């Protein structure tokens, strides 16, 4: 950027900001003006409408008094027109209370009416036949016990008149009870909404120009109130000019805002002149920040943000195919445990430096985080050959160990590859597929590149189906149950005093789903938390039927990674009336891989609250002696694979003896899993196992299978 254009660009930028700020200030003032005026108009509309409704209610009260009058009812029924005129028509004639009155139907062969100043002699009805017909349909629906009336407006001599109609009935209850439906006359009174009343409303509500108009208001017109006719449709409208406090405020603020704007222009222009001298340094620092935001601080490789930008840029290039390789270092935690985190960082730096040697226009490298790396391959043609060659080079780079703090470590990694199988595939889906393939490589414990294929896609579809049905099961509370497998003391003839709770799920759509399938999906989708609480409720309900039996409950590392899990777990168990000592919380060696401070905190809290802790599947994963010593485990469970090996030769026997010796040294109880024969049970008793578990002693079954009928909830013998 040249020195001549830089100041100009700064001035332009500051000027644009200045104009924008000033525009916002003035627009805010105009907006406040409009808002206040609109609010005033809305408030005046509410008040006028309320006053009109109040006036109608006053007329309704008059009608309810006059139309529920025994003498007037008798006069009407006897067609005593003179008495009716002296009691009813005279009020309309005088015009002090109301100015119109009419009765029709019932005993009257034709409508009779009285008007202000027209004398006591009845005149022909002033209501139209259309109005009377509507009132004939409405009157039967009015509630005479509440003196209900029908209220409406009609125009008379260019003035709005408030009418109220109902049956003319006696107020005497006994006489009212004998009135034959529809035999009574329909009576109507009307009171003129006089111009003086409109002037009073103008003064009271601080509005001007309140008048009656027969013209329908425009759609945007808010300062108007409709006057409903007998059928509910407007017969006229009240319109007025509302108060405008916002406009008044605007013109009061105008001189002040003009002065502030001028001062702001002067100050801002001075600031622009000052800033241009610092522009070069600012741009340079911005460039450095931009690079740092896209570069991993440890390895100097592009980070995940830069990788995603690169994927976006590839999408904009037509005819370019894309593939992603996910790389995850195997047993990286062991490196950190051996040489510390600084040594682990040195390992990552060296590994990143080796990867950088394969980078070119077809291979974009990135550190995604932790010990995970990605390589984005792109080419217009021959992408398969390029990817195969790059993967071969990566394998060659991993042949030589890396020396960290004097310790040599093999370079082992799980690798997953995914190709973009359609143009415009979402980058999240492409990365997910690569990560999914890498996870598959980790499960297979292979160092070869595993490519995302149709089988994995089918598994993903299956997982989505399981997720959908599992959500339904959790919402509806059906299909989930607990089976129990006995854990018997190693001493001969002892009854089972422990059981392991095993989740079972039968879906209406999928049938019986294996636990390892739906637990895996629950952990991947976040459903493990609601599922875990649901299963805990089921276990506690069963334990209330099992007297003093102890139950082992498997808890996922994903649950333990939730801060406060131990506190809620304890609260749920205590609320169900179960003593914590009766529950043993089982976790697998996966918790060692997670190496999460929250997991350690929650396990310690569970132990402190009275639960016993068991480490399951010991010897099959990554558990270390150090982890066992720092965690409050009470029980060590020997995996079934070791149990099966004790009959195969001395090697298996020595391995199991070593595990038992380790547990004894750490004062842990020992449970041997997967015992399927008496021969295995005999050998495990000799080796020193405390408890045995397996099909030899009983397969998992519902709680009812382990309760003796009539035994008051005591567990049966295996």
Coordinates of C-alpha atoms in Angstrom, one line a residue, residues 491-495 685 717:
X491 CA -16.2 -69.6 48.0
X492 CA -18.3 -72.6 47.1
X493 CA -22.0 -72.6 47.7
X494 CA -22.3 -69.0 48.5
X495 CA -25.4 -67.2 47.3
X685 CA -10.5 -69.7 43.1
X717 CA -29.5 -68.2 44.9

